[in-house]
Amino acid sequence: MSKSAEEVHPKKAFGWAARDTSGVLSPFKFSRRETGEEDVAFKVLYCGICHSDLHANKNEWGSSMYPLIPGHEIVGEVTEVGSKVTKFKVGDKVGVGCLVGSCHACDNCKNDLENYCPKLIFTYNSIDHDGTVTYGGYSNFMVANEHFVLRIPEGLPLDAVAPLLCAGITVFSPLKFNGLTEPGTSIGVVGLGGLGHVAVKFAKAMGAKVTVISTSSAKEKEAIEYLGADAFIVSKNPQQMRAAMGTMDGIIDTVSAVHALLPLIGLLKFHGKLVMLGIPDKPLELPASPLIFGRKIVTGSCIGGLKETQEMLDFAAKHNITADIEVVSMDYVNTAMERLAKGDVRYRFVIDVANTLKEA
């Protein structure tokens, strides 16, 4: 049985937490551990709001432990480092994404794939090594093991870089792993939301020909004129879908709603790959014959390891990639969650924690 953080952690902290399945967040006093010899403590400056936060707040995945402090797109400034910390110093700008722990012993950990560790510890709503529940970035400060802290490159705006710690690595990793980074590669991006708009930016920076695939033409101008996509397909338009059949090396599917896979598989070239990043609440129908006769692959991907996440941040700095954000105050967070549930954001909310989190 997990212990309460207050029983074993002496450092008083403050944040906003969900207390039940209503998902409503409110001020919450709690505590964090002392800065250990391998730990980095930092003041939270900004924290992105991820769709995962919305699911967790309401226990829609059935694993929420209340009180729950969400937030895994965290950017801050180092205030203290442990005696064995070598990579960071006080004053550095740092980030923490979805992970704060792993076993360090399994094959995945040994290959810098901590995100697939069977014993991984999530930044919030997870059981830490000491038996306490982890609390996320909707809070005034964080303490994390140095291994799970990322360096924010100079030149990236701290608010707009925050969502890259989840959304950025979520799209960057499958592009790399599936061999979709060569210039001239034809990439489809399904859904132009928080993940999709970042996928377009990374794929274009890698030199890909990018086609956005959406259910309506509402975002066509935005996709092409602002984000730089090369083409736009309305998936409900049979003529447009037929014209694009067999033209794509890979497709990044960011949609979490139930949707048909067969039309997307049809857009792939022989040996093409459809990468699933969204988690629909019901199983999707997967036809076998187009996979068999086209040697096509349907695969998935989940964030990335720490080494790759740092690589993603450095790539973003080199190519000036950030998320498109709306900065909100902590007391607006419940309204932001309501808007997020309706898709009413362009394209990610980020909480200005440092300037708006006020202790009650």
Short mmCIF file of C-alpha atoms in Angstrom, two decimals:
data_model
loop_
_atom_site.label_atom_id
_atom_site.label_comp_id
_atom_site.label_asym_id
_atom_site.label_seq_id
_atom_site.Cartn_x
_atom_site.Cartn_y
_atom_site.Cartn_z
CA MET A 1 0.00 0.00 0.00
CA SER A 2 1.36 3.42 -0.93
CA LYS A 3 2.34 5.86 1.82
CA SER A 4 1.21 9.44 1.79
CA ALA A 5 3.90 11.87 0.71
CA GLU A 6 3.30 13.88 3.87
CA GLU A 7 4.46 10.96 6.00
CA VAL A 8 7.91 10.72 4.43
CA HIS A 9 8.55 14.00 2.61
CA PRO A 10 9.52 17.12 4.59
CA LYS A 11 9.52 19.87 1.93
CA LYS A 12 6.23 21.73 1.87
CA ALA A 13 4.78 22.29 -1.59
CA PHE A 14 1.65 23.72 -3.15
CA GLY A 15 -0.30 23.01 -6.29
CA TRP A 16 -3.71 22.29 -7.76
CA ALA A 17 -5.18 18.79 -7.54
CA ALA A 18 -8.20 16.82 -8.66
CA ARG A 19 -9.92 15.15 -5.68
CA ASP A 20 -12.46 12.89 -7.42
CA THR A 21 -13.84 11.81 -10.80
CA SER A 22 -15.42 15.21 -11.40
CA GLY A 23 -11.90 16.17 -12.47
CA VAL A 24 -12.26 19.62 -10.93
CA LEU A 25 -8.91 21.00 -9.77
CA SER A 26 -8.47 23.10 -6.65
CA PRO A 27 -5.62 24.35 -4.42
CA PHE A 28 -3.78 21.59 -2.56
CA LYS A 29 -0.98 21.58 -0.01
CA PHE A 30 1.37 18.61 -0.07
CA SER A 31 5.06 17.81 0.31
CA ARG A 32 8.03 16.64 -1.71
CA ARG A 33 11.22 14.84 -0.75
CA GLU A 34 14.44 16.56 0.18
CA THR A 35 16.90 17.00 -2.67
CA GLY A 36 18.87 13.75 -2.72
CA GLU A 37 22.47 13.41 -3.82
CA GLU A 38 21.42 12.59 -7.40
CA ASP A 39 18.42 14.94 -7.46
CA VAL A 40 17.70 18.25 -9.11
CA ALA A 41 15.19 20.62 -7.49
CA PHE A 42 13.65 23.36 -9.59
CA LYS A 43 11.06 26.09 -9.42
CA VAL A 44 8.26 25.38 -11.90
CA LEU A 45 7.86 28.23 -14.37
CA TYR A 46 5.47 26.72 -16.93
CA CYS A 47 3.52 23.49 -17.30
CA GLY A 48 1.69 22.39 -20.41
CA ILE A 49 -1.81 20.90 -20.26
CA CYS A 50 -1.88 17.54 -22.03
CA HIS A 51 -5.00 15.61 -23.01
CA SER A 52 -3.69 12.88 -20.71
CA ASP A 53 -4.21 15.26 -17.79
CA LEU A 54 -7.89 15.53 -18.66
CA HIS A 55 -8.27 11.73 -18.77
CA ALA A 56 -6.37 11.27 -15.51
CA ASN A 57 -8.30 13.98 -13.65
CA LYS A 58 -11.56 12.16 -14.37
CA ASN A 59 -10.18 8.63 -13.98
CA GLU A 60 -11.19 7.83 -17.54
CA TRP A 61 -8.39 5.26 -17.77
CA GLY A 62 -9.33 3.66 -14.46
CA SER A 63 -5.99 4.18 -12.70
CA SER A 64 -6.24 7.57 -11.00
CA MET A 65 -5.14 7.95 -7.39
CA TYR A 66 -6.66 10.97 -5.65
CA PRO A 67 -5.67 13.61 -4.78
CA LEU A 68 -4.03 13.85 -8.22
CA ILE A 69 -1.75 16.68 -9.30
CA PRO A 70 -1.35 16.43 -13.09
CA GLY A 71 1.28 17.90 -15.39
CA HIS A 72 4.10 16.26 -17.33
CA GLU A 73 5.24 19.09 -19.59
CA ILE A 74 7.21 20.96 -16.97
CA VAL A 75 9.79 23.70 -17.45
CA GLY A 76 11.60 25.46 -14.63
CA GLU A 77 14.76 26.91 -13.14
CA VAL A 78 17.13 24.87 -10.98
CA THR A 79 17.22 25.96 -7.33
CA GLU A 80 19.28 23.13 -5.80
CA VAL A 81 21.34 20.14 -6.93
CA GLY A 82 22.52 17.07 -5.06
CA SER A 83 26.17 16.39 -4.31
CA LYS A 84 26.52 13.83 -7.10
CA VAL A 85 24.75 15.83 -9.81
CA THR A 86 27.08 16.61 -12.72
CA LYS A 87 24.87 17.83 -15.57
CA PHE A 88 23.07 20.77 -13.96
CA LYS A 89 23.72 23.76 -11.73
CA VAL A 90 21.61 26.32 -9.94
CA GLY A 91 20.03 28.74 -12.42
CA ASP A 92 19.88 26.30 -15.34
CA LYS A 93 16.63 26.08 -17.31
CA VAL A 94 15.41 22.50 -17.26
CA GLY A 95 12.43 20.33 -18.08
CA VAL A 96 10.75 17.15 -16.89
CA GLY A 97 8.47 15.22 -19.21
CA CYS A 98 6.36 12.12 -18.66
CA LEU A 99 8.87 10.04 -16.69
CA VAL A 100 10.67 10.44 -13.36
CA GLY A 101 11.90 6.91 -12.79
CA SER A 102 12.67 3.45 -14.17
CA CYS A 103 14.54 0.31 -13.12
CA HIS A 104 17.83 1.12 -14.95
CA ALA A 105 18.44 -2.63 -15.32
CA CYS A 106 16.14 -4.01 -18.04
CA ASP A 107 17.03 -4.23 -21.73
CA ASN A 108 14.94 -1.16 -22.52
CA CYS A 109 16.64 0.97 -19.88
CA LYS A 110 20.07 -0.23 -21.04
CA ASN A 111 19.16 0.92 -24.55
CA ASP A 112 17.96 4.40 -23.50
CA LEU A 113 14.32 3.37 -23.82
CA GLU A 114 13.19 4.09 -20.28
CA ASN A 115 9.72 4.85 -21.64
CA TYR A 116 9.25 1.11 -22.26
CA CYS A 117 10.63 -0.02 -18.89
CA PRO A 118 8.17 -2.43 -17.19
CA LYS A 119 8.80 -0.56 -13.94
CA LEU A 120 8.69 2.98 -15.29
CA ILE A 121 7.50 5.70 -12.94
CA PHE A 122 5.33 8.41 -14.44
CA THR A 123 5.69 12.03 -13.40
CA TYR A 124 2.28 11.96 -11.76
CA ASN A 125 -0.22 9.34 -10.59
CA SER A 126 2.47 6.69 -10.22
CA ILE A 127 4.17 4.97 -7.28
CA ASP A 128 7.70 6.24 -6.70
CA HIS A 129 10.65 4.19 -5.47
CA ASP A 130 9.90 5.19 -1.87
CA GLY A 131 6.27 4.06 -2.07
CA THR A 132 4.74 7.52 -2.34
CA VAL A 133 2.49 8.78 -5.11
CA THR A 134 4.13 11.08 -7.66
CA TYR A 135 2.73 14.58 -8.13
CA GLY A 136 3.07 16.53 -11.37
CA GLY A 137 3.84 20.01 -12.54
CA TYR A 138 0.69 21.93 -11.60
CA SER A 139 2.76 22.86 -8.56
CA ASN A 140 5.34 25.36 -7.34
CA PHE A 141 8.44 23.14 -7.49
CA MET A 142 9.70 19.70 -8.47
CA VAL A 143 12.40 17.31 -7.30
CA ALA A 144 13.61 14.68 -9.78
CA ASN A 145 16.54 12.38 -10.31
CA GLU A 146 19.13 13.98 -12.59
CA HIS A 147 18.73 11.22 -15.17
CA PHE A 148 15.14 12.28 -15.84
CA VAL A 149 15.82 16.02 -16.06
CA LEU A 150 16.33 17.60 -19.47
CA ARG A 151 18.35 20.63 -20.48
CA ILE A 152 16.31 23.33 -22.22
CA PRO A 153 18.46 24.73 -25.05
CA GLU A 154 19.09 28.44 -25.12
CA GLY A 155 16.90 30.39 -27.50
CA LEU A 156 13.73 28.35 -27.03
CA PRO A 157 10.90 30.27 -25.32
CA LEU A 158 10.23 28.48 -22.04
CA ASP A 159 6.45 28.57 -22.33
CA ALA A 160 6.22 27.29 -25.90
CA VAL A 161 8.85 24.57 -25.39
CA ALA A 162 6.91 22.97 -22.51
CA PRO A 163 4.50 20.92 -24.69
CA LEU A 164 7.42 19.44 -26.60
CA LEU A 165 8.26 17.42 -23.48
CA CYS A 166 5.25 15.25 -24.29
CA ALA A 167 3.79 16.16 -27.68
CA GLY A 168 7.18 16.83 -29.26
CA ILE A 169 8.82 13.55 -28.33
CA THR A 170 5.59 11.65 -29.06
CA VAL A 171 5.86 12.57 -32.75
CA PHE A 172 9.67 12.85 -33.04
CA SER A 173 10.39 9.31 -31.81
CA PRO A 174 8.21 7.40 -34.33
CA LEU A 175 9.49 9.49 -37.23
CA LYS A 176 13.02 8.42 -36.31
CA PHE A 177 12.33 4.81 -35.35
CA ASN A 178 10.32 4.07 -38.49
CA GLY A 179 12.88 5.51 -40.88
CA LEU A 180 10.75 8.48 -41.88
CA THR A 181 13.40 11.20 -41.51
CA GLU A 182 15.04 11.14 -44.93
CA PRO A 183 14.52 14.33 -46.99
CA GLY A 184 11.83 13.83 -49.60
CA THR A 185 9.95 11.22 -47.59
CA SER A 186 6.19 11.53 -48.02
CA ILE A 187 4.46 11.79 -44.63
CA GLY A 188 0.78 12.01 -43.79
CA VAL A 189 -0.40 13.53 -40.52
CA VAL A 190 -3.90 12.60 -39.38
CA GLY A 191 -5.48 15.22 -37.15
CA LEU A 192 -4.25 18.80 -36.76
CA GLY A 193 -4.37 19.28 -33.01
CA GLY A 194 -1.84 19.37 -30.21
CA LEU A 195 0.14 16.43 -31.57
CA GLY A 196 -0.59 16.94 -35.24
CA HIS A 197 0.61 20.53 -35.56
CA VAL A 198 3.92 19.61 -33.92
CA ALA A 199 4.24 16.54 -36.18
CA VAL A 200 3.92 18.80 -39.23
CA LYS A 201 6.68 21.07 -37.92
CA PHE A 202 9.12 18.26 -37.15
CA ALA A 203 8.47 16.39 -40.41
CA LYS A 204 8.93 19.56 -42.46
CA ALA A 205 12.18 20.36 -40.63
CA MET A 206 13.40 16.86 -41.55
CA GLY A 207 12.74 17.62 -45.20
CA ALA A 208 9.59 15.59 -45.68
CA LYS A 209 6.70 16.24 -48.02
CA VAL A 210 3.84 16.59 -45.54
CA THR A 211 0.14 16.02 -46.18
CA VAL A 212 -2.38 16.83 -43.45
CA ILE A 213 -5.40 14.52 -43.38
CA SER A 214 -8.50 15.88 -41.64
CA THR A 215 -12.24 15.23 -41.58
CA SER A 216 -13.05 18.72 -42.85
CA SER A 217 -11.43 21.53 -44.79
CA ALA A 218 -11.69 23.95 -41.84
CA LYS A 219 -7.95 23.85 -41.09
CA GLU A 220 -6.66 23.67 -44.67
CA LYS A 221 -5.49 27.27 -44.86
CA GLU A 222 -3.88 26.99 -41.43
CA ALA A 223 -2.09 23.76 -42.35
CA ILE A 224 -0.64 24.98 -45.63
CA GLU A 225 -0.13 28.72 -45.22
CA TYR A 226 0.89 28.81 -41.56
CA LEU A 227 2.33 25.39 -40.67
CA GLY A 228 3.88 24.81 -44.07
CA ALA A 229 2.21 21.53 -45.03
CA ASP A 230 2.55 20.66 -48.71
CA ALA A 231 -0.95 19.28 -49.18
CA PHE A 232 -4.27 18.80 -47.41
CA ILE A 233 -6.74 15.96 -47.79
CA VAL A 234 -10.30 15.85 -46.48
CA SER A 235 -10.73 12.24 -45.44
CA LYS A 236 -14.48 12.36 -46.10
CA ASN A 237 -13.86 13.37 -49.72
CA PRO A 238 -13.68 10.14 -51.77
CA GLN A 239 -12.10 11.86 -54.78
CA GLN A 240 -9.27 13.37 -52.74
CA MET A 241 -8.63 10.07 -50.95
CA ARG A 242 -8.54 8.10 -54.22
CA ALA A 243 -6.14 10.58 -55.77
CA ALA A 244 -3.71 10.13 -52.87
CA MET A 245 -3.81 6.34 -52.70
CA GLY A 246 -0.42 4.68 -52.56
CA THR A 247 1.53 7.95 -52.23
CA MET A 248 2.76 8.02 -48.61
CA ASP A 249 5.79 6.38 -47.01
CA GLY A 250 4.37 6.81 -43.55
CA ILE A 251 1.40 8.24 -41.70
CA ILE A 252 1.38 9.66 -38.17
CA ASP A 253 -2.13 9.11 -36.81
CA THR A 254 -2.79 11.38 -33.82
CA VAL A 255 -6.56 10.85 -33.56
CA SER A 256 -7.97 9.50 -30.30
CA ALA A 257 -11.55 9.07 -31.55
CA VAL A 258 -12.75 5.84 -33.15
CA HIS A 259 -12.04 6.05 -36.89
CA ALA A 260 -11.58 3.81 -39.92
CA LEU A 261 -8.05 2.55 -40.61
CA LEU A 262 -8.66 1.01 -44.04
CA PRO A 263 -8.76 4.35 -45.91
CA LEU A 264 -5.51 5.41 -44.23
CA ILE A 265 -3.81 2.12 -45.05
CA GLY A 266 -4.84 2.71 -48.66
CA LEU A 267 -2.87 5.97 -48.72
CA LEU A 268 0.37 4.12 -47.95
CA LYS A 269 2.86 2.98 -50.54
CA PHE A 270 3.91 -0.66 -50.54
CA HIS A 271 5.94 -1.28 -47.34
CA GLY A 272 4.46 1.89 -45.80
CA LYS A 273 3.87 2.39 -42.08
CA LEU A 274 0.84 3.68 -40.22
CA VAL A 275 1.88 4.85 -36.73
CA MET A 276 -0.85 5.06 -34.09
CA LEU A 277 -0.39 7.72 -31.39
CA GLY A 278 -3.97 8.27 -30.21
CA ILE A 279 -5.80 5.90 -27.86
CA PRO A 280 -9.47 5.48 -28.89
CA ASP A 281 -11.80 4.29 -26.16
CA LYS A 282 -12.94 1.33 -28.29
CA PRO A 283 -10.92 -1.16 -30.39
CA LEU A 284 -10.41 -0.23 -34.03
CA GLU A 285 -11.12 -2.60 -36.92
CA LEU A 286 -7.91 -3.69 -38.62
CA PRO A 287 -8.25 -5.43 -42.00
CA ALA A 288 -5.51 -7.95 -42.73
CA SER A 289 -5.55 -8.23 -46.53
CA PRO A 290 -4.15 -4.75 -47.40
CA LEU A 291 -1.37 -5.34 -44.90
CA ILE A 292 -0.53 -8.73 -46.37
CA PHE A 293 -0.69 -7.80 -50.04
CA GLY A 294 1.05 -4.47 -49.56
CA ARG A 295 3.51 -5.53 -46.86
CA LYS A 296 2.26 -2.58 -44.86
CA ILE A 297 2.72 -2.09 -41.14
CA VAL A 298 0.42 -0.68 -38.47
CA THR A 299 2.45 0.16 -35.40
CA GLY A 300 2.39 2.35 -32.32
CA SER A 301 4.74 4.53 -30.32
CA CYS A 302 4.80 5.99 -26.80
CA ILE A 303 6.81 9.13 -26.03
CA GLY A 304 10.59 8.44 -25.97
CA GLY A 305 13.59 7.76 -23.76
CA LEU A 306 15.56 10.51 -22.08
CA LYS A 307 18.45 10.50 -24.57
CA GLU A 308 16.06 10.80 -27.50
CA THR A 309 13.99 13.47 -25.76
CA GLN A 310 17.11 15.60 -25.31
CA GLU A 311 17.93 15.02 -28.97
CA MET A 312 14.43 16.20 -29.86
CA LEU A 313 14.87 19.39 -27.84
CA ASP A 314 18.22 20.10 -29.46
CA PHE A 315 16.70 19.49 -32.91
CA ALA A 316 13.83 21.84 -32.02
CA ALA A 317 16.29 24.54 -31.00
CA LYS A 318 18.26 24.15 -34.23
CA HIS A 319 15.12 24.42 -36.36
CA ASN A 320 13.21 26.88 -34.15
CA ILE A 321 10.37 24.45 -33.47
CA THR A 322 7.94 25.19 -30.64
CA ALA A 323 4.31 24.43 -29.94
CA ASP A 324 1.61 26.97 -30.72
CA ILE A 325 0.22 27.82 -27.31
CA GLU A 326 -2.30 29.78 -25.31
CA VAL A 327 -0.84 30.77 -21.94
CA VAL A 328 -3.33 30.63 -19.07
CA SER A 329 -3.31 31.32 -15.35
CA MET A 330 -3.63 28.56 -12.75
CA ASP A 331 -7.09 29.74 -11.69
CA TYR A 332 -8.23 29.32 -15.32
CA VAL A 333 -7.20 25.67 -15.44
CA ASN A 334 -10.70 24.17 -15.02
CA THR A 335 -12.04 26.31 -17.85
CA ALA A 336 -9.03 25.28 -19.95
CA MET A 337 -9.90 21.62 -19.29
CA GLU A 338 -13.48 22.21 -20.45
CA ARG A 339 -12.24 23.89 -23.61
CA LEU A 340 -9.68 21.15 -24.22
CA ALA A 341 -12.42 18.52 -24.03
CA LYS A 342 -14.21 20.38 -26.84
CA GLY A 343 -11.05 20.89 -28.90
CA ASP A 344 -11.24 24.63 -28.33
CA VAL A 345 -7.53 25.44 -28.24
CA ARG A 346 -4.89 26.36 -30.80
CA TYR A 347 -3.06 24.12 -30.14
CA ARG A 348 -1.88 23.62 -26.54
CA PHE A 349 -2.62 25.30 -23.23
CA VAL A 350 0.35 26.20 -21.04
CA ILE A 351 -0.03 27.31 -17.42
CA ASP A 352 2.08 30.27 -16.29
CA VAL A 353 2.78 28.60 -12.96
CA ALA A 354 5.45 30.98 -11.65
CA ASN A 355 3.34 34.11 -12.00
CA THR A 356 -0.14 32.80 -11.25
CA LEU A 357 0.06 29.95 -8.72
CA LYS A 358 -0.85 31.62 -5.44
CA GLU A 359 -0.81 29.69 -2.18
CA ALA A 360 -4.16 29.86 -0.41
#
